[in-house]
Amino acid sequence: MNLLITGNLGFIGPVMTQLAQAAGHQVIGLDVGYFKDCVSGPIDETPPDRQIRRDIRDVTSEDLTDVDAIIHLAGLSNDPMGALNAELTYDINLRSTLRLAEMAKTAGVQRFVFASSCSIYGAAGGAGGALDETAPFNPVSAYAVSKVRSEEGLSALADHAFSPVFMRNATAFGVGPRTRFDLVVNNLAGWAHTQNVIRVMSDGTPWRPLVHIRDISRAAICAAVAEREAVHDQAFNIGRNDANYQVRDIALAVHAAFPTAELQITGETGGDPRSYRVNFDKAQQRLPGFAPEWTLTDGVKEIAAFLRANGLKDGGFDTRLFVRLKQLQYGMDTGALDAALRAHD
Ligand SMILES: NC(=O)c1ccc[n+]([C@@H]2O[C@H](COP(=O)([O-])OP(=O)(O)OC[C@H]3O[C@@H](n4cnc5c(N)ncnc54)[C@H](O)[C@@H]3O)[C@@H](O)[C@H]2O)c1
């Protein structure tokens, strides 16, 4: 199958590209390249069969020639990035998603796999039990609102010839060619490795479901190739039931891999109201070919081994190389990006 993966030059995209090619698919990558230089270490990146360097806001119908399915990852990829400029988040994450989908539908592309997020469940808390795909949305950021509205807009396009699928991914962890350290597991491991401190900037009680980037990638590829009946206009929470953690327990899992590090729970409140426990049964039962493989323990071991073997470029994990928001800010400060995040190089 000819698979267009947008956002292929980020954290998840390179891993997804490699897995898709290994499964026999031709991959066309489309990315503006905000993080092309944010290479995390000596991990080989398999290039796609064809790379389109383009802003998602400027996709043309030619970009969709001979495409059988789209996995749409491109976008401002977390809640703090959305806070940079809410209107820009809606432009890149929402309006461009719907425009791409409309063009895809016109071009006869029948499958559109959208990288949504469990962030749409927002401030649900943990007390009411784990949330399945029918739970109400409770978005608490422009990023999460952009995902909710994208799902709604894509769903409105669904018909006999166009099948959107909504992958509500948990918070990712893992190591790849462009590893992020602005996500909770990797971040705490980064603290432990570089500072010998594991610092939780809250009281540690919020619930956060977790998932490895390889499991996110395999789930999206399964959704791209599945029979229409299995996935048409369906949402799937992507993660695993035994990886719903409170942040303090994530810290303890990281501590097991860095036992000499000091564990600090600062007790701050108010920074991030997100807390949600999620039920992941549906994907395991009804997404053909998918079962999550990675536990948090395995992932922490992978990250710890990577950090110990390679250190970190420039010595720190809290730099633009690994923190998406800082790289965008750097691009704007140096003139490589304008205020609308248009690339000028
Ligand atoms: N990482 C997570 O924890 C997580 C969880 C849930 C959902 N998701 C979603 O998965 C997707 C990928 O996440 P990631 O962690 O790989 O993010 P990332 O920030 O590492 O990668 C996103 C990619 O999209 C590209 N992009 C951004 N704006 C673009 C534009 N205007 N035009 C073209 N390309 C553009 C960037 O250059 C980058 O390569 C995102 O949509 C994100 O919202 C991620």
mmCIF file of C-alpha atoms and ligand atoms in Angstrom:
data_model
loop_
_atom_site.group_PDB
_atom_site.id
_atom_site.type_symbol
_atom_site.label_atom_id
_atom_site.label_comp_id
_atom_site.label_asym_id
_atom_site.label_seq_id
_atom_site.Cartn_x
_atom_site.Cartn_y
_atom_site.Cartn_z
ATOM 1 C CA MET A 1 0.000 0.000 0.000
ATOM 2 C CA ASN A 2 1.146 3.589 -0.642
ATOM 3 C CA LEU A 3 0.990 5.239 2.760
ATOM 4 C CA LEU A 4 1.308 8.990 3.239
ATOM 5 C CA ILE A 5 2.615 9.706 6.744
ATOM 6 C CA THR A 6 2.434 13.405 7.592
ATOM 7 C CA GLY A 7 4.663 14.634 10.418
ATOM 8 C CA ASN A 8 7.133 11.851 9.612
ATOM 9 C CA LEU A 9 10.140 13.848 10.858
ATOM 10 C CA GLY A 10 9.084 14.053 14.503
ATOM 11 C CA PHE A 11 9.213 11.660 17.467
ATOM 12 C CA ILE A 12 6.687 9.025 16.390
ATOM 13 C CA GLY A 13 6.959 9.419 12.605
ATOM 14 C CA PRO A 14 10.398 7.877 11.964
ATOM 15 C CA VAL A 15 9.537 4.794 14.018
ATOM 16 C CA MET A 16 6.210 4.457 12.210
ATOM 17 C CA THR A 17 7.936 4.846 8.834
ATOM 18 C CA GLN A 18 10.379 2.080 9.615
ATOM 19 C CA LEU A 19 7.640 -0.291 10.829
ATOM 20 C CA ALA A 20 5.438 0.459 7.813
ATOM 21 C CA GLN A 21 8.269 -0.200 5.389
ATOM 22 C CA ALA A 22 9.152 -3.413 7.217
ATOM 23 C CA ALA A 23 5.527 -4.474 6.720
ATOM 24 C CA GLY A 24 5.952 -3.980 2.970
ATOM 25 C CA HIS A 25 4.350 -0.566 2.478
ATOM 26 C CA GLN A 26 5.688 2.299 0.383
ATOM 27 C CA VAL A 27 5.920 5.383 2.580
ATOM 28 C CA ILE A 28 5.630 8.958 1.397
ATOM 29 C CA GLY A 29 6.596 11.377 4.164
ATOM 30 C CA LEU A 30 5.304 14.943 4.342
ATOM 31 C CA ASP A 31 6.729 17.327 6.921
ATOM 32 C CA VAL A 32 7.802 20.961 7.165
ATOM 33 C CA GLY A 33 10.861 19.875 9.150
ATOM 34 C CA TYR A 34 10.560 21.921 12.359
ATOM 35 C CA PHE A 35 12.574 19.262 14.204
ATOM 36 C CA LYS A 36 14.703 17.876 11.399
ATOM 37 C CA ASP A 37 17.902 18.738 13.269
ATOM 38 C CA CYS A 38 16.668 17.475 16.642
ATOM 39 C CA VAL A 39 18.471 14.184 16.283
ATOM 40 C CA SER A 40 18.808 12.418 19.599
ATOM 41 C CA GLY A 41 21.633 9.999 19.069
ATOM 42 C CA PRO A 42 23.085 7.248 16.960
ATOM 43 C CA ILE A 43 19.798 5.628 16.006
ATOM 44 C CA ASP A 44 19.459 5.029 12.308
ATOM 45 C CA GLU A 45 16.584 6.747 10.599
ATOM 46 C CA THR A 46 15.138 4.889 7.632
ATOM 47 C CA PRO A 47 14.159 7.500 5.055
ATOM 48 C CA PRO A 48 10.702 7.208 3.529
ATOM 49 C CA ASP A 49 10.479 6.087 -0.095
ATOM 50 C CA ARG A 50 9.700 9.701 -0.963
ATOM 51 C CA GLN A 51 9.922 12.843 1.174
ATOM 52 C CA ILE A 52 7.749 15.897 0.559
ATOM 53 C CA ARG A 53 9.028 18.937 2.425
ATOM 54 C CA ARG A 54 5.907 21.019 2.867
ATOM 55 C CA ASP A 55 3.862 22.894 5.407
ATOM 56 C CA ILE A 56 0.660 20.992 6.096
ATOM 57 C CA ARG A 57 -1.210 24.256 5.418
ATOM 58 C CA ASP A 58 0.032 24.161 1.810
ATOM 59 C CA VAL A 59 -0.651 20.571 0.766
ATOM 60 C CA THR A 60 -1.569 20.253 -2.906
ATOM 61 C CA SER A 61 -3.655 17.627 -4.662
ATOM 62 C CA GLU A 62 -0.470 16.427 -6.428
ATOM 63 C CA ASP A 63 0.886 15.418 -3.015
ATOM 64 C CA LEU A 64 -1.940 12.889 -2.812
ATOM 65 C CA THR A 65 -1.364 11.209 -6.168
ATOM 66 C CA ASP A 66 -1.405 7.397 -5.855
ATOM 67 C CA VAL A 67 -1.885 7.555 -2.082
ATOM 68 C CA ASP A 68 -3.970 4.668 -0.698
ATOM 69 C CA ALA A 69 -4.147 5.768 2.937
ATOM 70 C CA ILE A 70 -3.017 8.687 5.089
ATOM 71 C CA ILE A 71 -1.730 8.574 8.651
ATOM 72 C CA HIS A 72 -1.895 12.169 9.800
ATOM 73 C CA LEU A 73 0.605 12.969 12.561
ATOM 74 C CA ALA A 74 1.648 16.494 11.579
ATOM 75 C CA GLY A 75 0.704 19.188 14.044
ATOM 76 C CA LEU A 76 1.696 21.086 17.148
ATOM 77 C CA SER A 77 2.024 18.077 19.337
ATOM 78 C CA ASN A 78 1.240 18.814 22.946
ATOM 79 C CA ASP A 79 -0.677 21.025 25.325
ATOM 80 C CA PRO A 80 2.124 23.540 26.109
ATOM 81 C CA MET A 81 2.790 23.991 22.375
ATOM 82 C CA GLY A 82 -0.865 24.759 21.885
ATOM 83 C CA ALA A 83 -0.520 27.462 24.531
ATOM 84 C CA LEU A 84 2.069 29.219 22.350
ATOM 85 C CA ASN A 85 -0.712 30.581 20.205
ATOM 86 C CA ALA A 86 -4.178 29.064 20.304
ATOM 87 C CA GLU A 87 -5.223 30.450 16.911
ATOM 88 C CA LEU A 88 -2.133 28.943 15.304
ATOM 89 C CA THR A 89 -2.949 25.616 16.910
ATOM 90 C CA TYR A 90 -6.412 25.693 15.359
ATOM 91 C CA ASP A 91 -4.932 26.667 12.009
ATOM 92 C CA ILE A 92 -2.303 23.917 11.904
ATOM 93 C CA ASN A 93 -4.038 21.171 13.876
ATOM 94 C CA LEU A 94 -7.685 21.680 12.991
ATOM 95 C CA ARG A 95 -8.258 23.640 9.788
ATOM 96 C CA SER A 96 -5.333 21.988 7.968
ATOM 97 C CA THR A 97 -6.495 18.552 9.083
ATOM 98 C CA LEU A 98 -9.968 19.116 7.664
ATOM 99 C CA ARG A 99 -8.597 20.663 4.482
ATOM 100 C CA LEU A 100 -6.240 17.686 4.011
ATOM 101 C CA ALA A 101 -9.126 15.285 4.595
ATOM 102 C CA GLU A 102 -11.369 17.058 2.099
ATOM 103 C CA MET A 103 -8.590 16.957 -0.504
ATOM 104 C CA ALA A 104 -7.984 13.302 0.271
ATOM 105 C CA LYS A 105 -11.647 12.485 -0.163
ATOM 106 C CA THR A 106 -11.745 14.315 -3.510
ATOM 107 C CA ALA A 107 -8.600 12.466 -4.601
ATOM 108 C CA GLY A 108 -10.205 9.109 -3.776
ATOM 109 C CA VAL A 109 -8.061 8.303 -0.722
ATOM 110 C CA GLN A 110 -10.387 6.070 1.281
ATOM 111 C CA ARG A 111 -8.648 5.792 4.658
ATOM 112 C CA PHE A 112 -7.617 8.691 6.927
ATOM 113 C CA VAL A 113 -6.011 7.665 10.226
ATOM 114 C CA PHE A 114 -5.873 10.641 12.556
ATOM 115 C CA ALA A 115 -3.456 10.989 15.500
ATOM 116 C CA SER A 116 -5.847 12.138 18.188
ATOM 117 C CA SER A 117 -5.056 12.056 21.888
ATOM 118 C CA CYS A 118 -6.352 10.916 25.268
ATOM 119 C CA SER A 119 -5.856 14.592 26.205
ATOM 120 C CA ILE A 120 -9.404 15.097 24.939
ATOM 121 C CA TYR A 121 -10.602 13.469 28.194
ATOM 122 C CA GLY A 122 -8.783 16.297 29.977
ATOM 123 C CA ALA A 123 -9.701 16.966 33.568
ATOM 124 C CA ALA A 124 -11.829 13.853 34.026
ATOM 125 C CA GLY A 125 -10.006 12.764 37.175
ATOM 126 C CA GLY A 126 -9.494 9.149 38.224
ATOM 127 C CA ALA A 127 -12.393 8.607 40.571
ATOM 128 C CA GLY A 128 -15.069 7.757 38.013
ATOM 129 C CA GLY A 129 -13.197 4.742 36.647
ATOM 130 C CA ALA A 130 -11.467 4.265 33.318
ATOM 131 C CA LEU A 131 -12.930 6.116 30.333
ATOM 132 C CA ASP A 132 -13.853 4.275 27.188
ATOM 133 C CA GLU A 133 -14.387 5.821 23.757
ATOM 134 C CA THR A 134 -17.957 6.868 24.618
ATOM 135 C CA ALA A 135 -16.850 9.059 27.552
ATOM 136 C CA PRO A 136 -17.569 12.782 27.337
ATOM 137 C CA PHE A 137 -14.809 15.093 26.187
ATOM 138 C CA ASN A 138 -13.347 17.478 28.712
ATOM 139 C CA PRO A 139 -10.549 19.311 26.876
ATOM 140 C CA VAL A 140 -8.544 21.808 28.928
ATOM 141 C CA SER A 141 -6.195 23.234 26.275
ATOM 142 C CA ALA A 142 -6.258 24.559 22.711
ATOM 143 C CA TYR A 143 -4.359 21.415 21.722
ATOM 144 C CA ALA A 144 -7.055 19.131 23.120
ATOM 145 C CA VAL A 145 -9.859 21.276 21.662
ATOM 146 C CA SER A 146 -8.142 21.029 18.248
ATOM 147 C CA LYS A 147 -8.219 17.229 18.519
ATOM 148 C CA VAL A 148 -11.899 17.147 19.561
ATOM 149 C CA ARG A 149 -12.969 19.435 16.727
ATOM 150 C CA SER A 150 -10.818 17.581 14.206
ATOM 151 C CA GLU A 151 -12.512 14.316 15.153
ATOM 152 C CA GLU A 152 -15.922 15.954 14.780
ATOM 153 C CA GLY A 153 -15.074 17.520 11.413
ATOM 154 C CA LEU A 154 -13.526 14.320 10.065
ATOM 155 C CA SER A 155 -16.496 12.281 11.222
ATOM 156 C CA ALA A 156 -18.789 14.595 9.255
ATOM 157 C CA LEU A 157 -16.842 13.656 6.096
ATOM 158 C CA ALA A 158 -17.263 9.902 6.625
ATOM 159 C CA ASP A 159 -19.225 8.105 3.910
ATOM 160 C CA HIS A 160 -19.149 4.935 1.816
ATOM 161 C CA ALA A 161 -15.905 6.051 0.135
ATOM 162 C CA PHE A 162 -14.073 7.794 2.988
ATOM 163 C CA SER A 163 -13.247 6.281 6.356
ATOM 164 C CA PRO A 164 -11.665 8.418 9.060
ATOM 165 C CA VAL A 165 -10.285 6.571 12.097
ATOM 166 C CA PHE A 166 -9.440 8.323 15.357
ATOM 167 C CA MET A 167 -6.423 7.061 17.298
ATOM 168 C CA ARG A 168 -6.711 8.487 20.803
ATOM 169 C CA ASN A 169 -3.124 7.928 21.843
ATOM 170 C CA ALA A 170 -2.004 7.932 25.459
ATOM 171 C CA THR A 171 1.122 9.905 26.414
ATOM 172 C CA ALA A 172 4.059 8.495 24.505
ATOM 173 C CA PHE A 173 7.395 7.264 25.780
ATOM 174 C CA GLY A 174 10.290 5.564 24.063
ATOM 175 C CA VAL A 175 13.429 6.182 22.083
ATOM 176 C CA GLY A 176 13.725 6.969 18.393
ATOM 177 C CA PRO A 177 15.819 8.984 15.966
ATOM 178 C CA ARG A 178 14.232 12.241 17.285
ATOM 179 C CA THR A 179 13.450 11.459 20.899
ATOM 180 C CA ARG A 180 11.454 13.991 22.886
ATOM 181 C CA PHE A 181 12.246 14.665 26.545
ATOM 182 C CA ASP A 182 9.215 16.912 27.113
ATOM 183 C CA LEU A 183 6.918 13.945 27.808
ATOM 184 C CA VAL A 184 6.586 12.655 31.343
ATOM 185 C CA VAL A 185 8.451 9.311 31.297
ATOM 186 C CA ASN A 186 11.339 10.489 29.149
ATOM 187 C CA ASN A 187 11.449 13.766 31.079
ATOM 188 C CA LEU A 188 11.789 12.084 34.476
ATOM 189 C CA ALA A 189 14.448 9.749 33.098
ATOM 190 C CA GLY A 190 16.270 12.786 31.678
ATOM 191 C CA TRP A 191 16.245 14.425 35.106
ATOM 192 C CA ALA A 192 17.526 11.229 36.730
ATOM 193 C CA HIS A 193 20.342 10.737 34.239
ATOM 194 C CA THR A 194 21.625 14.314 34.037
ATOM 195 C CA GLN A 195 20.867 15.692 37.538
ATOM 196 C CA ASN A 196 20.578 12.522 39.647
ATOM 197 C CA VAL A 197 17.199 13.877 40.704
ATOM 198 C CA ILE A 198 13.721 12.709 39.691
ATOM 199 C CA ARG A 199 11.612 15.820 40.051
ATOM 200 C CA VAL A 200 7.828 15.655 39.834
ATOM 201 C CA MET A 201 6.517 19.211 39.471
ATOM 202 C CA SER A 202 3.129 18.442 41.095
ATOM 203 C CA ASP A 203 1.769 16.433 43.981
ATOM 204 C CA GLY A 204 2.140 13.335 41.801
ATOM 205 C CA THR A 205 -1.523 12.354 41.947
ATOM 206 C CA PRO A 206 -2.739 13.072 38.359
ATOM 207 C CA TRP A 207 -3.510 10.003 36.278
ATOM 208 C CA ARG A 208 -1.687 9.675 32.995
ATOM 209 C CA PRO A 209 -2.041 6.651 30.687
ATOM 210 C CA LEU A 210 1.157 5.805 28.829
ATOM 211 C CA VAL A 211 2.072 4.074 25.586
ATOM 212 C CA HIS A 212 5.265 3.276 23.716
ATOM 213 C CA ILE A 213 5.851 4.937 20.329
ATOM 214 C CA ARG A 214 6.139 1.512 18.681
ATOM 215 C CA ASP A 215 2.678 0.552 19.928
ATOM 216 C CA ILE A 216 1.233 3.877 18.697
ATOM 217 C CA SER A 217 2.877 3.221 15.335
ATOM 218 C CA ARG A 218 1.698 -0.364 14.966
ATOM 219 C CA ALA A 219 -1.852 0.595 15.938
ATOM 220 C CA ALA A 220 -1.986 3.316 13.274
ATOM 221 C CA ILE A 221 -0.653 0.961 10.604
ATOM 222 C CA CYS A 222 -3.257 -1.659 11.637
ATOM 223 C CA ALA A 223 -5.950 1.031 11.278
ATOM 224 C CA ALA A 224 -4.642 1.991 7.829
ATOM 225 C CA VAL A 225 -4.840 -1.555 6.454
ATOM 226 C CA ALA A 226 -7.900 -2.923 8.306
ATOM 227 C CA GLU A 227 -11.131 -3.889 6.565
ATOM 228 C CA ARG A 228 -13.397 -0.865 6.317
ATOM 229 C CA GLU A 229 -16.074 -2.438 8.531
ATOM 230 C CA ALA A 230 -13.639 -2.785 11.440
ATOM 231 C CA VAL A 231 -12.590 0.827 11.634
ATOM 232 C CA HIS A 232 -14.920 3.089 9.614
ATOM 233 C CA ASP A 233 -15.526 6.321 11.581
ATOM 234 C CA GLN A 234 -14.360 4.638 14.792
ATOM 235 C CA ALA A 235 -12.338 5.972 17.715
ATOM 236 C CA PHE A 236 -9.803 3.751 19.478
ATOM 237 C CA ASN A 237 -8.023 4.548 22.723
ATOM 238 C CA ILE A 238 -4.414 3.433 22.192
ATOM 239 C CA GLY A 239 -2.506 2.262 25.229
ATOM 240 C CA ARG A 240 -2.911 -0.542 27.746
ATOM 241 C CA ASN A 241 -5.098 -0.905 30.819
ATOM 242 C CA ASP A 242 -2.134 -1.740 33.047
ATOM 243 C CA ALA A 243 -0.328 1.448 31.965
ATOM 244 C CA ASN A 244 -2.709 3.914 33.640
ATOM 245 C CA TYR A 245 -0.348 5.468 36.163
ATOM 246 C CA GLN A 246 -0.392 8.279 38.645
ATOM 247 C CA VAL A 247 2.612 10.501 38.028
ATOM 248 C CA ARG A 248 4.233 9.572 41.380
ATOM 249 C CA ASP A 249 4.158 5.907 40.296
ATOM 250 C CA ILE A 250 5.792 6.823 36.994
ATOM 251 C CA ALA A 251 8.508 8.485 39.085
ATOM 252 C CA LEU A 252 8.919 5.285 41.113
ATOM 253 C CA ALA A 253 9.260 3.239 37.900
ATOM 254 C CA VAL A 254 11.982 5.615 36.718
ATOM 255 C CA HIS A 255 13.619 5.451 40.139
ATOM 256 C CA ALA A 256 13.929 1.673 39.795
ATOM 257 C CA ALA A 257 16.197 2.250 36.792
ATOM 258 C CA PHE A 258 18.118 5.107 38.486
ATOM 259 C CA PRO A 259 18.194 3.957 42.131
ATOM 260 C CA THR A 260 20.773 6.491 43.310
ATOM 261 C CA ALA A 261 18.684 9.459 42.095
ATOM 262 C CA GLU A 262 16.858 11.554 44.684
ATOM 263 C CA LEU A 263 13.062 11.448 44.318
ATOM 264 C CA GLN A 264 11.430 14.882 44.716
ATOM 265 C CA ILE A 265 7.675 15.468 44.620
ATOM 266 C CA THR A 266 7.374 19.245 44.738
ATOM 267 C CA GLY A 267 3.664 19.312 45.609
ATOM 268 C CA GLU A 268 2.951 22.258 43.298
ATOM 269 C CA THR A 269 -0.626 22.459 42.099
ATOM 270 C CA GLY A 270 -2.432 24.306 39.362
ATOM 271 C CA GLY A 271 0.019 23.926 36.477
ATOM 272 C CA ASP A 272 -1.754 21.228 34.534
ATOM 273 C CA PRO A 273 -5.285 20.111 35.419
ATOM 274 C CA ARG A 274 -5.196 17.022 33.209
ATOM 275 C CA SER A 275 -5.957 13.735 34.916
ATOM 276 C CA TYR A 276 -7.641 10.791 33.248
ATOM 277 C CA ARG A 277 -7.733 7.001 33.461
ATOM 278 C CA VAL A 278 -8.562 5.296 30.217
ATOM 279 C CA ASN A 279 -9.997 1.936 29.168
ATOM 280 C CA PHE A 280 -8.092 0.397 26.256
ATOM 281 C CA ASP A 281 -10.180 -2.744 25.652
ATOM 282 C CA LYS A 282 -11.704 -1.698 22.340
ATOM 283 C CA ALA A 283 -8.465 -1.547 20.303
ATOM 284 C CA GLN A 284 -7.296 -4.894 21.654
ATOM 285 C CA GLN A 285 -10.628 -6.533 20.887
ATOM 286 C CA ARG A 286 -11.623 -4.807 17.661
ATOM 287 C CA LEU A 287 -8.596 -3.303 15.901
ATOM 288 C CA PRO A 288 -7.453 -6.223 13.741
ATOM 289 C CA GLY A 289 -3.873 -7.302 14.395
ATOM 290 C CA PHE A 290 -3.202 -4.930 17.275
ATOM 291 C CA ALA A 291 -2.057 -5.743 20.797
ATOM 292 C CA PRO A 292 0.232 -3.452 22.782
ATOM 293 C CA GLU A 293 3.665 -4.929 23.422
ATOM 294 C CA TRP A 294 5.565 -2.440 25.565
ATOM 295 C CA THR A 295 5.220 -2.013 29.319
ATOM 296 C CA LEU A 296 6.426 1.039 31.217
ATOM 297 C CA THR A 297 9.135 -1.078 32.852
ATOM 298 C CA ASP A 298 10.483 -2.157 29.461
ATOM 299 C CA GLY A 299 10.329 1.419 28.200
ATOM 300 C CA VAL A 300 12.179 2.858 31.189
ATOM 301 C CA LYS A 301 14.909 0.245 30.717
ATOM 302 C CA GLU A 302 15.164 1.236 27.056
ATOM 303 C CA ILE A 303 15.450 4.947 27.875
ATOM 304 C CA ALA A 304 17.959 4.348 30.684
ATOM 305 C CA ALA A 305 20.127 2.187 28.427
ATOM 306 C CA PHE A 306 19.978 4.831 25.692
ATOM 307 C CA LEU A 307 20.960 7.629 28.070
ATOM 308 C CA ARG A 308 23.806 5.635 29.603
ATOM 309 C CA ALA A 309 25.178 4.550 26.227
ATOM 310 C CA ASN A 310 24.931 7.896 24.455
ATOM 311 C CA GLY A 311 24.699 10.662 27.011
ATOM 312 C CA LEU A 312 22.834 13.606 25.583
ATOM 313 C CA LYS A 313 23.971 15.990 22.919
ATOM 314 C CA ASP A 314 25.009 19.310 24.483
ATOM 315 C CA GLY A 315 24.824 17.696 27.902
ATOM 316 C CA GLY A 316 21.218 18.553 28.688
ATOM 317 C CA PHE A 317 17.807 17.075 28.097
ATOM 318 C CA ASP A 318 15.961 20.341 28.722
ATOM 319 C CA THR A 319 17.157 21.947 25.478
ATOM 320 C CA ARG A 320 15.608 22.737 22.110
ATOM 321 C CA LEU A 321 16.931 19.448 20.741
ATOM 322 C CA PHE A 322 14.530 17.525 22.939
ATOM 323 C CA VAL A 323 11.808 20.013 23.950
ATOM 324 C CA ARG A 324 9.512 20.817 21.046
ATOM 325 C CA LEU A 325 8.334 24.194 22.349
ATOM 326 C CA LYS A 326 11.940 25.403 22.772
ATOM 327 C CA GLN A 327 12.841 24.434 19.199
ATOM 328 C CA LEU A 328 9.887 26.404 17.811
ATOM 329 C CA GLN A 329 10.827 29.392 19.994
ATOM 330 C CA TYR A 330 14.426 29.105 18.775
ATOM 331 C CA GLY A 331 13.218 29.051 15.172
ATOM 332 C CA MET A 332 11.246 32.253 15.754
ATOM 333 C CA ASP A 333 14.106 33.946 17.639
ATOM 334 C CA THR A 334 16.579 33.210 14.841
ATOM 335 C CA GLY A 335 14.197 34.141 12.018
ATOM 336 C CA ALA A 336 14.029 30.614 10.587
ATOM 337 C CA LEU A 337 10.318 30.698 11.434
ATOM 338 C CA ASP A 338 7.984 33.667 11.367
ATOM 339 C CA ALA A 339 5.297 34.322 13.984
ATOM 340 C CA ALA A 340 2.912 32.056 12.083
ATOM 341 C CA LEU A 341 5.519 29.275 12.195
ATOM 342 C CA ARG A 342 6.110 29.544 8.478
ATOM 343 C CA ALA A 343 9.592 28.232 7.637
ATOM 344 C CA HIS A 344 12.012 30.587 5.841
ATOM 345 C CA ASP A 345 15.088 28.682 4.768
HETATM 346 N N1 LIG B 1 3.796 12.154 21.658
HETATM 347 C C1 LIG B 1 2.657 11.952 22.331
HETATM 348 O O1 LIG B 1 2.636 11.712 23.562
HETATM 349 C C2 LIG B 1 1.352 11.982 21.615
HETATM 350 C C3 LIG B 1 0.208 11.558 22.282
HETATM 351 C C4 LIG B 1 -1.021 11.652 21.633
HETATM 352 C C5 LIG B 1 -1.084 12.133 20.344
HETATM 353 N N2 LIG B 1 0.049 12.525 19.709
HETATM 354 C C6 LIG B 1 -0.059 13.081 18.347
HETATM 355 O O2 LIG B 1 0.791 12.357 17.472
HETATM 356 C C7 LIG B 1 1.322 13.237 16.492
HETATM 357 C C8 LIG B 1 2.840 13.121 16.447
HETATM 358 O O3 LIG B 1 3.395 13.370 17.741
HETATM 359 P P1 LIG B 1 4.971 13.448 17.966
HETATM 360 O O4 LIG B 1 5.210 13.191 19.410
HETATM 361 O O5 LIG B 1 5.696 12.649 16.949
HETATM 362 O O6 LIG B 1 5.192 15.009 17.704
HETATM 363 P P2 LIG B 1 6.449 15.801 17.119
HETATM 364 O O7 LIG B 1 6.258 17.226 17.519
HETATM 365 O O8 LIG B 1 7.699 15.129 17.490
HETATM 366 O O9 LIG B 1 6.237 15.672 15.549
HETATM 367 C C9 LIG B 1 5.254 16.374 14.848
HETATM 368 C C10 LIG B 1 5.730 16.548 13.411
HETATM 369 O O10 LIG B 1 4.760 17.331 12.717
HETATM 370 C C11 LIG B 1 5.438 18.278 11.948
HETATM 371 N N3 LIG B 1 4.612 19.481 11.763
HETATM 372 C C12 LIG B 1 4.142 20.305 12.726
HETATM 373 N N4 LIG B 1 3.499 21.346 12.166
HETATM 374 C C13 LIG B 1 3.583 21.160 10.822
HETATM 375 C C14 LIG B 1 3.146 21.913 9.708
HETATM 376 N N5 LIG B 1 2.546 23.120 9.847
HETATM 377 N N6 LIG B 1 3.364 21.421 8.468
HETATM 378 C C15 LIG B 1 4.013 20.239 8.297
HETATM 379 N N7 LIG B 1 4.495 19.500 9.320
HETATM 380 C C16 LIG B 1 4.273 19.958 10.571
HETATM 381 C C17 LIG B 1 6.696 18.642 12.716
HETATM 382 O O11 LIG B 1 7.706 19.174 11.875
HETATM 383 C C18 LIG B 1 7.056 17.293 13.328
HETATM 384 O O12 LIG B 1 7.983 16.591 12.535
HETATM 385 C C19 LIG B 1 0.805 14.635 16.827
HETATM 386 O O13 LIG B 1 -0.340 14.906 16.055
HETATM 387 C C20 LIG B 1 0.420 14.510 18.285
HETATM 388 O O14 LIG B 1 -0.591 15.431 18.626
HETATM 389 C C21 LIG B 1 1.264 12.462 20.308
#
